[in-house]
Amino acid sequence: IHQALYGLAESPSDWGHYRDQCLDRLHWSIDDVEYKLVRTPERHLWRVQKAQAPDEGCGFLLTYVDDMMAIGSPSVVQAVLGAIKGLWDCSPIEMLNGEKAMRFCGFELKMSNQGLILNQEGYTKSMLERRNVQGYESVPLPKLQEEDEPEDFTKADLRAAQSLVGELLWLSTKTRPDLSFCVGALGRMVHKRPKEVVRLGEGVLKYINRTSKAGLLYQECQRGDLGESDHLQKPRSKDRIDVYSDVSYAPVHESYRSVQGIAIEHGGNLVAWETCRQGIVALSTCEAELISYTEAHQVGDSIAELLMAMSLKVSRLLHGDSKSAISAAVAESGSWRTRHLRLRSFALREALRSPESGWSIRHMRGEHLLADGLTKPLTGQPFVRFWKKLRMSEEGKKEEVSEDVS
């Protein structure tokens, strides 16, 4: 294999198999000590370890097609990438520092005095210039109108809405969880009300123009950290993931299907988030919350397994604001009227009952729940609190706004 033939359906897969075979055979030495790469359960994550000490990990290598990033001490990183450059012609090695952003897989990484910033400043700047965005907004989305009637539109209207939502989706799923709800809501409106999508999308672009350099801030977990408002019942820890789940029940503009949000923190740092409309119309808030809890259980397990591949064994703590749903999740018996809820939550209940699973569940007031901002548009101080809970970087944020949405 000499190069990937882009456009050929099987090309990335064939290159991936060839790349992995080469990495399997790769060995190098540092101070007469031999090192190698070892596969993990996550195909795109490799462990760097000494050949004669299989239990001693020294770093990691991340791969995405022909993009690679090594993590470890400077000597290990230089040695790993140097060995890879011996296999293929590669671009110059970039090291993470505070002077210039390093790009990997569409992300931009930069060190600051506060910690590691992960953003997409280049992509954001290009999008704003191409669309000639002028002015600022203080929030991504105003309160949505309670209507679900389709509008008359042309094919050009539909394509304009699809293009805008597609560009915003690349941000909201990578480094901008503050955009997640609004982009999801616009995406669900595209085929019914594309003109309204474009109108609301212009406001989203103005908000992005105000926060064009924003991104996720990652910091070392602090001992005794109980959250921004001291609202956690247990201090944050590298040995636990906190899973937050919330629901906005049966809004009219979503055809009465509830919108759920899930956010996962590790050591106080956001590592996964999700917002979506539920597949069925829930008959009560309890049922809607329980559906979200069972989904959060699955997402939490997947993140925990990924951390396990990085030699980090973690417990899982689920936070929700519905006492009735928590009761239904842990109850072994009850009325026949709630039998369908107990069946729906069987897997979660088994996990909560088994000490080996590492799962537990606790009630948290809605105002402190991180996932709250993933289920509905927030404005004013609630949105400011949501921004801070996400631990978004304030770099380049413009305080002056031409229009204040309330």
mmCIF file of C-alpha atoms in Angstrom:
data_model
loop_
_atom_site.group_PDB
_atom_site.id
_atom_site.type_symbol
_atom_site.label_atom_id
_atom_site.label_comp_id
_atom_site.label_asym_id
_atom_site.label_seq_id
_atom_site.Cartn_x
_atom_site.Cartn_y
_atom_site.Cartn_z
ATOM 1 C CA ILE A 1 0.000 0.000 0.000
ATOM 2 C CA HIS A 2 1.393 3.401 -1.035
ATOM 3 C CA GLN A 3 -1.544 5.719 -0.352
ATOM 4 C CA ALA A 4 -5.287 5.780 0.332
ATOM 5 C CA LEU A 5 -7.588 6.214 -2.659
ATOM 6 C CA TYR A 6 -10.121 8.665 -1.280
ATOM 7 C CA GLY A 7 -13.624 8.113 -2.591
ATOM 8 C CA LEU A 8 -13.183 4.340 -2.639
ATOM 9 C CA ALA A 9 -15.533 2.865 -0.004
ATOM 10 C CA GLU A 10 -13.092 0.274 1.312
ATOM 11 C CA SER A 11 -9.991 2.487 1.160
ATOM 12 C CA PRO A 12 -9.976 3.782 4.795
ATOM 13 C CA SER A 13 -10.625 0.279 6.160
ATOM 14 C CA ASP A 14 -7.833 -1.282 4.061
ATOM 15 C CA TRP A 15 -5.400 1.433 5.139
ATOM 16 C CA GLY A 16 -6.437 0.966 8.766
ATOM 17 C CA HIS A 17 -5.680 -2.779 8.684
ATOM 18 C CA TYR A 18 -2.311 -2.156 7.032
ATOM 19 C CA ARG A 19 -1.427 0.621 9.514
ATOM 20 C CA ASP A 20 -2.319 -1.573 12.505
ATOM 21 C CA GLN A 21 -0.231 -4.480 11.182
ATOM 22 C CA CYS A 22 2.776 -2.161 10.905
ATOM 23 C CA LEU A 23 2.242 -0.732 14.395
ATOM 24 C CA ASP A 24 1.973 -4.281 15.803
ATOM 25 C CA ARG A 25 5.520 -4.990 14.604
ATOM 26 C CA LEU A 26 6.972 -1.643 15.655
ATOM 27 C CA HIS A 27 9.788 -1.729 18.252
ATOM 28 C CA TRP A 28 12.283 0.945 19.327
ATOM 29 C CA SER A 29 14.777 1.576 22.130
ATOM 30 C CA ILE A 30 15.380 4.332 24.680
ATOM 31 C CA ASP A 31 18.612 4.029 26.698
ATOM 32 C CA ASP A 32 18.944 0.350 25.713
ATOM 33 C CA VAL A 33 15.392 -0.397 26.885
ATOM 34 C CA GLU A 34 13.120 -1.842 24.209
ATOM 35 C CA TYR A 35 9.579 -0.494 23.792
ATOM 36 C CA LYS A 36 6.567 -1.547 21.749
ATOM 37 C CA LEU A 37 2.921 -0.720 21.042
ATOM 38 C CA VAL A 38 0.154 -2.946 22.385
ATOM 39 C CA ARG A 39 -3.450 -2.968 21.179
ATOM 40 C CA THR A 40 -6.261 -2.108 23.590
ATOM 41 C CA PRO A 41 -9.979 -3.010 23.322
ATOM 42 C CA GLU A 42 -10.439 0.401 21.635
ATOM 43 C CA ARG A 43 -9.031 -0.096 18.133
ATOM 44 C CA HIS A 44 -7.719 3.463 17.772
ATOM 45 C CA LEU A 45 -5.957 3.511 21.162
ATOM 46 C CA TRP A 46 -2.541 1.853 21.636
ATOM 47 C CA ARG A 47 -0.584 1.473 24.869
ATOM 48 C CA VAL A 48 3.143 2.251 24.912
ATOM 49 C CA GLN A 49 5.004 -0.181 27.153
ATOM 50 C CA LYS A 50 8.366 -1.762 27.768
ATOM 51 C CA ALA A 51 8.818 -5.024 25.873
ATOM 52 C CA GLN A 52 10.093 -6.823 28.983
ATOM 53 C CA ALA A 53 7.573 -5.261 31.407
ATOM 54 C CA PRO A 54 4.070 -5.774 29.954
ATOM 55 C CA ASP A 55 2.347 -4.372 33.068
ATOM 56 C CA GLU A 56 4.235 -1.088 32.971
ATOM 57 C CA GLY A 57 2.530 1.452 30.699
ATOM 58 C CA CYS A 58 4.502 4.503 29.594
ATOM 59 C CA GLY A 59 2.037 6.350 27.376
ATOM 60 C CA PHE A 60 -0.542 6.049 24.619
ATOM 61 C CA LEU A 61 -0.844 6.453 20.875
ATOM 62 C CA LEU A 62 -4.105 7.638 19.293
ATOM 63 C CA THR A 63 -4.757 6.943 15.613
ATOM 64 C CA TYR A 64 -7.381 8.237 13.190
ATOM 65 C CA VAL A 65 -6.784 7.153 9.583
ATOM 66 C CA ASP A 66 -3.341 8.742 9.000
ATOM 67 C CA ASP A 67 -3.490 11.224 11.900
ATOM 68 C CA MET A 68 -1.616 10.148 15.055
ATOM 69 C CA MET A 69 -1.011 11.656 18.491
ATOM 70 C CA ALA A 70 1.314 10.307 21.180
ATOM 71 C CA ILE A 71 0.757 10.988 24.890
ATOM 72 C CA GLY A 72 3.442 10.572 27.544
ATOM 73 C CA SER A 73 6.686 12.113 28.745
ATOM 74 C CA PRO A 74 8.569 14.223 26.147
ATOM 75 C CA SER A 75 11.200 11.513 25.648
ATOM 76 C CA VAL A 76 8.571 8.813 25.094
ATOM 77 C CA VAL A 77 6.555 10.996 22.704
ATOM 78 C CA GLN A 78 9.618 11.863 20.636
ATOM 79 C CA ALA A 79 10.699 8.224 20.521
ATOM 80 C CA VAL A 80 7.250 6.897 19.498
ATOM 81 C CA LEU A 81 6.748 9.445 16.732
ATOM 82 C CA GLY A 82 10.354 9.051 15.613
ATOM 83 C CA ALA A 83 9.809 5.310 15.188
ATOM 84 C CA ILE A 84 6.601 5.950 13.222
ATOM 85 C CA LYS A 85 8.447 8.404 10.950
ATOM 86 C CA GLY A 86 10.764 5.521 10.155
ATOM 87 C CA LEU A 87 7.789 3.644 8.670
ATOM 88 C CA TRP A 88 6.180 6.403 6.585
ATOM 89 C CA ASP A 89 6.888 9.901 5.323
ATOM 90 C CA CYS A 90 5.261 12.165 7.925
ATOM 91 C CA SER A 91 4.759 15.862 8.521
ATOM 92 C CA PRO A 92 7.008 17.542 11.133
ATOM 93 C CA ILE A 93 6.278 16.593 14.758
ATOM 94 C CA GLU A 94 4.142 19.106 16.674
ATOM 95 C CA MET A 95 4.465 19.321 20.460
ATOM 96 C CA LEU A 96 1.738 20.652 22.746
ATOM 97 C CA ASN A 97 2.620 24.022 24.288
ATOM 98 C CA GLY A 98 1.131 27.393 25.156
ATOM 99 C CA GLU A 99 2.487 29.267 22.137
ATOM 100 C CA LYS A 100 0.739 27.572 19.235
ATOM 101 C CA ALA A 101 -2.298 25.321 18.989
ATOM 102 C CA MET A 102 -1.702 21.709 17.954
ATOM 103 C CA ARG A 103 -4.242 20.130 15.590
ATOM 104 C CA PHE A 104 -5.442 16.551 15.737
ATOM 105 C CA CYS A 105 -8.504 15.006 14.130
ATOM 106 C CA GLY A 106 -10.220 18.372 13.644
ATOM 107 C CA PHE A 107 -9.489 19.533 17.207
ATOM 108 C CA GLU A 108 -7.124 22.290 18.309
ATOM 109 C CA LEU A 109 -5.263 21.704 21.584
ATOM 110 C CA LYS A 110 -3.444 24.417 23.500
ATOM 111 C CA MET A 111 -1.965 24.754 26.971
ATOM 112 C CA SER A 112 -2.882 27.803 29.063
ATOM 113 C CA ASN A 113 -2.283 28.957 32.627
ATOM 114 C CA GLN A 114 -5.585 27.328 33.601
ATOM 115 C CA GLY A 115 -5.063 23.974 31.889
ATOM 116 C CA LEU A 116 -5.606 22.303 28.526
ATOM 117 C CA ILE A 117 -8.004 24.026 26.108
ATOM 118 C CA LEU A 118 -9.739 21.980 23.423
ATOM 119 C CA ASN A 119 -11.467 24.017 20.723
ATOM 120 C CA GLN A 120 -12.004 24.516 16.962
ATOM 121 C CA GLU A 121 -10.962 28.131 16.563
ATOM 122 C CA GLY A 122 -9.764 27.756 12.964
ATOM 123 C CA TYR A 123 -12.955 26.068 11.769
ATOM 124 C CA THR A 124 -15.091 28.605 13.656
ATOM 125 C CA LYS A 125 -13.251 31.581 12.182
ATOM 126 C CA SER A 126 -13.573 30.173 8.651
ATOM 127 C CA MET A 127 -17.313 29.539 9.063
ATOM 128 C CA LEU A 128 -17.996 33.040 10.433
ATOM 129 C CA GLU A 129 -16.008 34.728 7.650
ATOM 130 C CA ARG A 130 -17.661 32.661 4.921
ATOM 131 C CA ARG A 131 -21.130 33.544 6.219
ATOM 132 C CA ASN A 132 -20.169 37.186 6.898
ATOM 133 C CA VAL A 133 -21.586 37.111 10.435
ATOM 134 C CA GLN A 134 -22.003 40.519 12.060
ATOM 135 C CA GLY A 135 -23.125 41.321 15.600
ATOM 136 C CA TYR A 136 -23.352 39.268 18.792
ATOM 137 C CA GLU A 137 -25.930 37.387 20.854
ATOM 138 C CA SER A 138 -25.662 36.471 24.533
ATOM 139 C CA VAL A 139 -27.307 33.018 24.232
ATOM 140 C CA PRO A 140 -27.556 30.504 21.366
ATOM 141 C CA LEU A 141 -31.335 30.220 21.245
ATOM 142 C CA PRO A 142 -34.371 32.106 22.607
ATOM 143 C CA LYS A 143 -37.403 30.352 24.027
ATOM 144 C CA LEU A 144 -38.999 28.285 21.246
ATOM 145 C CA GLN A 145 -42.581 28.828 20.176
ATOM 146 C CA GLU A 146 -45.004 26.098 21.199
ATOM 147 C CA GLU A 147 -46.003 25.075 17.691
ATOM 148 C CA ASP A 148 -45.290 22.160 15.373
ATOM 149 C CA GLU A 149 -47.050 23.147 12.140
ATOM 150 C CA PRO A 150 -45.015 22.749 8.906
ATOM 151 C CA GLU A 151 -44.380 25.801 6.700
ATOM 152 C CA ASP A 152 -44.323 26.261 2.923
ATOM 153 C CA PHE A 153 -40.775 26.168 1.596
ATOM 154 C CA THR A 154 -38.664 25.574 -1.502
ATOM 155 C CA LYS A 155 -35.838 23.156 -2.155
ATOM 156 C CA ALA A 156 -33.391 26.076 -1.779
ATOM 157 C CA ASP A 157 -34.802 26.837 1.685
ATOM 158 C CA LEU A 158 -34.321 23.208 2.707
ATOM 159 C CA ARG A 159 -30.738 23.062 1.433
ATOM 160 C CA ALA A 160 -29.840 26.324 3.173
ATOM 161 C CA ALA A 161 -31.164 24.968 6.488
ATOM 162 C CA GLN A 162 -29.399 21.610 6.059
ATOM 163 C CA SER A 163 -26.087 23.308 5.239
ATOM 164 C CA LEU A 164 -26.274 25.577 8.281
ATOM 165 C CA VAL A 165 -27.203 22.784 10.699
ATOM 166 C CA GLY A 166 -24.466 20.543 9.288
ATOM 167 C CA GLU A 167 -21.793 23.174 9.917
ATOM 168 C CA LEU A 168 -23.044 23.811 13.451
ATOM 169 C CA LEU A 169 -23.231 20.071 14.168
ATOM 170 C CA TRP A 170 -19.469 19.731 13.647
ATOM 171 C CA LEU A 171 -18.961 22.199 16.522
ATOM 172 C CA SER A 172 -21.678 20.985 18.899
ATOM 173 C CA THR A 173 -20.517 17.350 18.860
ATOM 174 C CA LYS A 174 -16.799 18.083 19.242
ATOM 175 C CA THR A 175 -15.965 21.005 21.526
ATOM 176 C CA ARG A 176 -19.106 23.118 22.039
ATOM 177 C CA PRO A 177 -21.620 21.362 24.328
ATOM 178 C CA ASP A 178 -23.184 24.792 24.949
ATOM 179 C CA LEU A 179 -24.547 24.509 21.385
ATOM 180 C CA SER A 180 -25.822 20.942 21.699
ATOM 181 C CA PHE A 181 -29.468 21.587 22.483
ATOM 182 C CA CYS A 182 -29.952 24.395 19.976
ATOM 183 C CA VAL A 183 -28.312 22.452 17.115
ATOM 184 C CA GLY A 184 -30.352 19.353 17.955
ATOM 185 C CA ALA A 185 -33.568 21.383 18.032
ATOM 186 C CA LEU A 186 -32.786 23.044 14.693
ATOM 187 C CA GLY A 187 -31.936 19.685 13.157
ATOM 188 C CA ARG A 188 -35.301 18.257 14.168
ATOM 189 C CA MET A 189 -37.064 21.252 12.554
ATOM 190 C CA VAL A 190 -35.206 21.157 9.231
ATOM 191 C CA HIS A 191 -37.754 19.186 7.193
ATOM 192 C CA LYS A 192 -40.791 20.964 8.649
ATOM 193 C CA ARG A 193 -39.726 24.580 9.092
ATOM 194 C CA PRO A 194 -36.438 25.264 7.263
ATOM 195 C CA LYS A 195 -37.062 29.031 7.003
ATOM 196 C CA GLU A 196 -37.423 29.222 10.780
ATOM 197 C CA VAL A 197 -34.261 27.130 11.127
ATOM 198 C CA VAL A 198 -32.279 29.638 9.064
ATOM 199 C CA ARG A 199 -33.713 32.560 11.070
ATOM 200 C CA LEU A 200 -32.847 30.976 14.409
ATOM 201 C CA GLY A 201 -29.521 29.766 13.021
ATOM 202 C CA GLU A 202 -28.476 33.343 12.308
ATOM 203 C CA GLY A 203 -28.847 34.029 16.032
ATOM 204 C CA VAL A 204 -26.728 30.957 16.826
ATOM 205 C CA LEU A 205 -24.008 32.273 14.489
ATOM 206 C CA LYS A 206 -24.041 35.637 16.286
ATOM 207 C CA TYR A 207 -23.613 33.840 19.601
ATOM 208 C CA ILE A 208 -20.673 31.881 18.140
ATOM 209 C CA ASN A 209 -19.236 35.166 16.873
ATOM 210 C CA ARG A 210 -19.209 36.363 20.481
ATOM 211 C CA THR A 211 -17.517 33.154 21.719
ATOM 212 C CA SER A 212 -15.445 32.216 18.656
ATOM 213 C CA LYS A 213 -12.390 31.098 20.679
ATOM 214 C CA ALA A 214 -14.345 29.214 23.334
ATOM 215 C CA GLY A 215 -13.725 25.549 23.993
ATOM 216 C CA LEU A 216 -13.564 22.960 26.734
ATOM 217 C CA LEU A 217 -11.100 23.518 29.584
ATOM 218 C CA TYR A 218 -9.494 20.453 31.169
ATOM 219 C CA GLN A 219 -7.854 20.734 34.572
ATOM 220 C CA GLU A 220 -6.348 18.387 37.115
ATOM 221 C CA CYS A 221 -8.881 17.058 39.603
ATOM 222 C CA GLN A 222 -8.622 18.955 42.886
ATOM 223 C CA ARG A 223 -8.838 17.199 46.243
ATOM 224 C CA GLY A 224 -12.142 17.909 48.039
ATOM 225 C CA ASP A 225 -13.789 19.525 44.989
ATOM 226 C CA LEU A 226 -17.580 19.503 45.556
ATOM 227 C CA GLY A 227 -18.490 21.388 42.406
ATOM 228 C CA GLU A 228 -19.036 25.034 41.511
ATOM 229 C CA SER A 229 -21.784 25.454 44.144
ATOM 230 C CA ASP A 230 -20.596 22.792 46.608
ATOM 231 C CA HIS A 231 -23.594 20.778 45.422
ATOM 232 C CA LEU A 232 -21.990 17.353 45.108
ATOM 233 C CA GLN A 233 -22.491 14.854 47.902
ATOM 234 C CA LYS A 234 -19.118 13.241 47.152
ATOM 235 C CA PRO A 235 -15.924 15.085 46.160
ATOM 236 C CA ARG A 236 -14.881 14.694 42.535
ATOM 237 C CA SER A 237 -12.352 11.949 41.948
ATOM 238 C CA LYS A 238 -10.277 10.360 39.183
ATOM 239 C CA ASP A 239 -11.657 7.051 40.434
ATOM 240 C CA ARG A 240 -15.278 7.915 39.518
ATOM 241 C CA ILE A 241 -17.311 9.221 36.620
ATOM 242 C CA ASP A 242 -20.322 11.434 37.360
ATOM 243 C CA VAL A 243 -23.231 10.780 34.985
ATOM 244 C CA TYR A 244 -25.897 13.513 34.810
ATOM 245 C CA SER A 245 -29.293 12.895 33.222
ATOM 246 C CA ASP A 246 -32.281 15.204 32.760
ATOM 247 C CA VAL A 247 -35.440 15.532 30.656
ATOM 248 C CA SER A 248 -37.663 18.291 29.304
ATOM 249 C CA TYR A 249 -41.076 16.662 29.344
ATOM 250 C CA ALA A 250 -43.304 16.579 26.238
ATOM 251 C CA PRO A 251 -42.756 20.011 24.602
ATOM 252 C CA VAL A 252 -45.294 20.839 21.892
ATOM 253 C CA HIS A 253 -42.659 21.746 19.296
ATOM 254 C CA GLU A 254 -41.206 18.220 19.675
ATOM 255 C CA SER A 255 -44.554 16.507 18.964
ATOM 256 C CA TYR A 256 -44.873 15.809 22.709
ATOM 257 C CA ARG A 257 -41.814 13.566 22.768
ATOM 258 C CA SER A 258 -39.509 14.468 25.629
ATOM 259 C CA VAL A 259 -35.989 15.797 25.073
ATOM 260 C CA GLN A 260 -33.276 14.130 27.147
ATOM 261 C CA GLY A 261 -29.773 15.269 27.961
ATOM 262 C CA ILE A 262 -26.838 13.228 29.299
ATOM 263 C CA ALA A 263 -23.456 14.563 30.412
ATOM 264 C CA ILE A 264 -20.492 12.651 31.848
ATOM 265 C CA GLU A 265 -17.637 14.097 33.886
ATOM 266 C CA HIS A 266 -14.382 12.468 34.938
ATOM 267 C CA GLY A 267 -12.566 14.319 37.693
ATOM 268 C CA GLY A 268 -14.723 17.390 37.008
ATOM 269 C CA ASN A 269 -13.875 17.409 33.279
ATOM 270 C CA LEU A 270 -16.590 16.886 30.659
ATOM 271 C CA VAL A 271 -15.786 13.814 28.550
ATOM 272 C CA ALA A 272 -19.131 12.997 26.869
ATOM 273 C CA TRP A 273 -22.503 14.608 26.256
ATOM 274 C CA GLU A 274 -25.690 13.814 24.392
ATOM 275 C CA THR A 275 -28.996 15.506 23.645
ATOM 276 C CA CYS A 276 -31.831 13.923 21.689
ATOM 277 C CA ARG A 277 -35.572 13.540 21.381
ATOM 278 C CA GLN A 278 -36.897 10.315 22.884
ATOM 279 C CA GLY A 279 -38.321 7.739 20.489
ATOM 280 C CA ILE A 280 -41.735 7.455 22.147
ATOM 281 C CA VAL A 281 -44.237 9.728 23.880
ATOM 282 C CA ALA A 282 -43.748 9.064 27.594
ATOM 283 C CA LEU A 283 -46.938 8.855 29.650
ATOM 284 C CA SER A 284 -45.442 10.684 32.637
ATOM 285 C CA THR A 285 -42.385 12.650 33.690
ATOM 286 C CA CYS A 286 -41.336 9.605 35.722
ATOM 287 C CA GLU A 287 -41.306 7.426 32.599
ATOM 288 C CA ALA A 288 -39.457 10.061 30.554
ATOM 289 C CA GLU A 289 -36.782 10.429 33.253
ATOM 290 C CA LEU A 290 -36.462 6.662 33.578
ATOM 291 C CA ILE A 291 -35.902 6.293 29.836
ATOM 292 C CA SER A 292 -33.129 8.878 30.146
ATOM 293 C CA TYR A 293 -31.599 7.093 33.144
ATOM 294 C CA THR A 294 -31.406 3.773 31.284
ATOM 295 C CA GLU A 295 -29.733 5.524 28.334
ATOM 296 C CA ALA A 296 -27.300 7.248 30.723
ATOM 297 C CA HIS A 297 -26.486 3.843 32.191
ATOM 298 C CA GLN A 298 -25.417 2.576 28.753
ATOM 299 C CA VAL A 299 -23.398 5.672 27.888
ATOM 300 C CA GLY A 300 -21.722 5.635 31.313
ATOM 301 C CA ASP A 301 -20.668 2.013 30.886
ATOM 302 C CA SER A 302 -19.141 2.755 27.473
ATOM 303 C CA ILE A 303 -17.084 5.652 28.872
ATOM 304 C CA ALA A 304 -16.017 3.546 31.880
ATOM 305 C CA GLU A 305 -14.786 0.785 29.535
ATOM 306 C CA LEU A 306 -12.802 3.320 27.509
ATOM 307 C CA LEU A 307 -11.150 4.559 30.698
ATOM 308 C CA MET A 308 -10.501 0.927 31.637
ATOM 309 C CA ALA A 309 -8.582 0.537 28.360
ATOM 310 C CA MET A 310 -6.406 3.404 29.642
ATOM 311 C CA SER A 311 -5.817 1.507 32.929
ATOM 312 C CA LEU A 312 -8.266 3.717 34.857
ATOM 313 C CA LYS A 313 -10.833 1.711 36.812
ATOM 314 C CA VAL A 314 -13.731 3.945 37.822
ATOM 315 C CA SER A 315 -17.021 3.672 39.667
ATOM 316 C CA ARG A 316 -20.177 5.224 38.174
ATOM 317 C CA LEU A 317 -22.465 7.689 39.973
ATOM 318 C CA LEU A 318 -25.744 8.636 38.261
ATOM 319 C CA HIS A 319 -27.323 11.992 39.185
ATOM 320 C CA GLY A 320 -30.997 12.784 38.491
ATOM 321 C CA ASP A 321 -33.620 15.234 39.753
ATOM 322 C CA SER A 322 -36.664 12.926 39.685
ATOM 323 C CA LYS A 323 -37.279 11.134 42.987
ATOM 324 C CA SER A 324 -40.098 9.093 41.455
ATOM 325 C CA ALA A 325 -37.869 7.830 38.617
ATOM 326 C CA ILE A 326 -35.069 6.990 41.061
ATOM 327 C CA SER A 327 -37.551 5.083 43.189
ATOM 328 C CA ALA A 328 -38.812 3.176 40.135
ATOM 329 C CA ALA A 329 -35.219 2.364 39.160
ATOM 330 C CA VAL A 330 -34.362 0.786 42.511
ATOM 331 C CA ALA A 331 -37.752 -0.701 43.519
ATOM 332 C CA GLU A 332 -38.057 -4.488 43.367
ATOM 333 C CA SER A 333 -41.844 -4.498 43.485
ATOM 334 C CA GLY A 334 -44.791 -2.165 43.240
ATOM 335 C CA SER A 335 -48.200 -1.544 41.710
ATOM 336 C CA TRP A 336 -49.207 -3.187 38.447
ATOM 337 C CA ARG A 337 -49.571 0.337 37.061
ATOM 338 C CA THR A 338 -45.790 0.814 37.245
ATOM 339 C CA ARG A 339 -44.807 -2.669 36.090
ATOM 340 C CA HIS A 340 -43.781 -1.371 32.637
ATOM 341 C CA LEU A 341 -41.382 1.055 34.328
ATOM 342 C CA ARG A 342 -39.724 -1.728 36.314
ATOM 343 C CA LEU A 343 -39.336 -3.777 33.126
ATOM 344 C CA ARG A 344 -37.838 -0.823 31.258
ATOM 345 C CA SER A 345 -35.272 -0.183 34.000
ATOM 346 C CA PHE A 346 -34.343 -3.835 34.645
ATOM 347 C CA ALA A 347 -30.722 -3.537 33.432
ATOM 348 C CA LEU A 348 -30.162 -0.355 35.440
ATOM 349 C CA ARG A 349 -31.743 -1.872 38.551
ATOM 350 C CA GLU A 350 -29.515 -4.956 38.275
ATOM 351 C CA ALA A 351 -26.444 -2.725 37.958
ATOM 352 C CA LEU A 352 -27.457 -0.662 41.007
ATOM 353 C CA ARG A 353 -28.025 -3.840 43.016
ATOM 354 C CA SER A 354 -24.665 -5.422 42.106
ATOM 355 C CA PRO A 355 -21.596 -4.080 43.960
ATOM 356 C CA GLU A 356 -19.370 -5.437 41.172
ATOM 357 C CA SER A 357 -20.931 -3.077 38.603
ATOM 358 C CA GLY A 358 -19.697 0.025 40.418
ATOM 359 C CA TRP A 359 -23.026 1.847 39.857
ATOM 360 C CA SER A 360 -24.923 4.024 42.339
ATOM 361 C CA ILE A 361 -27.609 6.700 41.966
ATOM 362 C CA ARG A 362 -28.305 9.921 43.855
ATOM 363 C CA HIS A 363 -30.867 12.706 43.706
ATOM 364 C CA MET A 364 -29.682 16.192 42.731
ATOM 365 C CA ARG A 365 -31.696 19.403 42.485
ATOM 366 C CA GLY A 366 -32.400 20.443 38.908
ATOM 367 C CA GLU A 367 -30.619 23.797 39.209
ATOM 368 C CA HIS A 368 -27.341 21.944 39.879
ATOM 369 C CA LEU A 369 -27.823 19.261 37.235
ATOM 370 C CA LEU A 370 -25.314 19.681 34.408
ATOM 371 C CA ALA A 371 -27.611 18.000 31.877
ATOM 372 C CA ASP A 372 -30.358 20.616 32.401
ATOM 373 C CA GLY A 373 -28.920 22.873 29.687
ATOM 374 C CA LEU A 374 -28.980 19.978 27.205
ATOM 375 C CA THR A 375 -32.786 19.672 27.323
ATOM 376 C CA LYS A 376 -34.100 23.210 26.738
ATOM 377 C CA PRO A 377 -32.967 26.720 25.773
ATOM 378 C CA LEU A 378 -31.613 28.663 28.747
ATOM 379 C CA THR A 379 -31.293 32.428 28.980
ATOM 380 C CA GLY A 380 -29.954 34.927 31.518
ATOM 381 C CA GLN A 381 -28.308 33.641 34.693
ATOM 382 C CA PRO A 382 -29.366 29.981 34.177
ATOM 383 C CA PHE A 383 -27.359 29.959 30.936
ATOM 384 C CA VAL A 384 -24.366 31.619 32.653
ATOM 385 C CA ARG A 385 -24.432 28.873 35.317
ATOM 386 C CA PHE A 386 -24.694 26.203 32.610
ATOM 387 C CA TRP A 387 -21.640 27.672 30.829
ATOM 388 C CA LYS A 388 -19.614 27.590 34.047
ATOM 389 C CA LYS A 389 -20.687 24.026 34.883
ATOM 390 C CA LEU A 390 -19.518 22.907 31.439
ATOM 391 C CA ARG A 391 -16.124 24.404 32.334
ATOM 392 C CA MET A 392 -15.905 26.343 29.070
ATOM 393 C CA SER A 393 -12.844 28.516 28.509
ATOM 394 C CA GLU A 394 -13.455 32.265 28.610
ATOM 395 C CA GLU A 395 -10.648 33.030 26.136
ATOM 396 C CA GLY A 396 -11.678 35.666 23.570
ATOM 397 C CA LYS A 397 -15.240 35.928 24.892
ATOM 398 C CA LYS A 398 -16.759 39.316 24.020
ATOM 399 C CA GLU A 399 -18.798 40.923 26.769
ATOM 400 C CA GLU A 400 -20.572 43.499 24.608
ATOM 401 C CA VAL A 401 -23.635 42.251 22.755
ATOM 402 C CA SER A 402 -25.746 44.160 20.286
ATOM 403 C CA GLU A 403 -28.928 42.316 21.152
ATOM 404 C CA ASP A 404 -29.766 40.672 24.436
ATOM 405 C CA VAL A 405 -32.162 37.767 24.093
ATOM 406 C CA SER A 406 -34.341 37.302 27.161
#
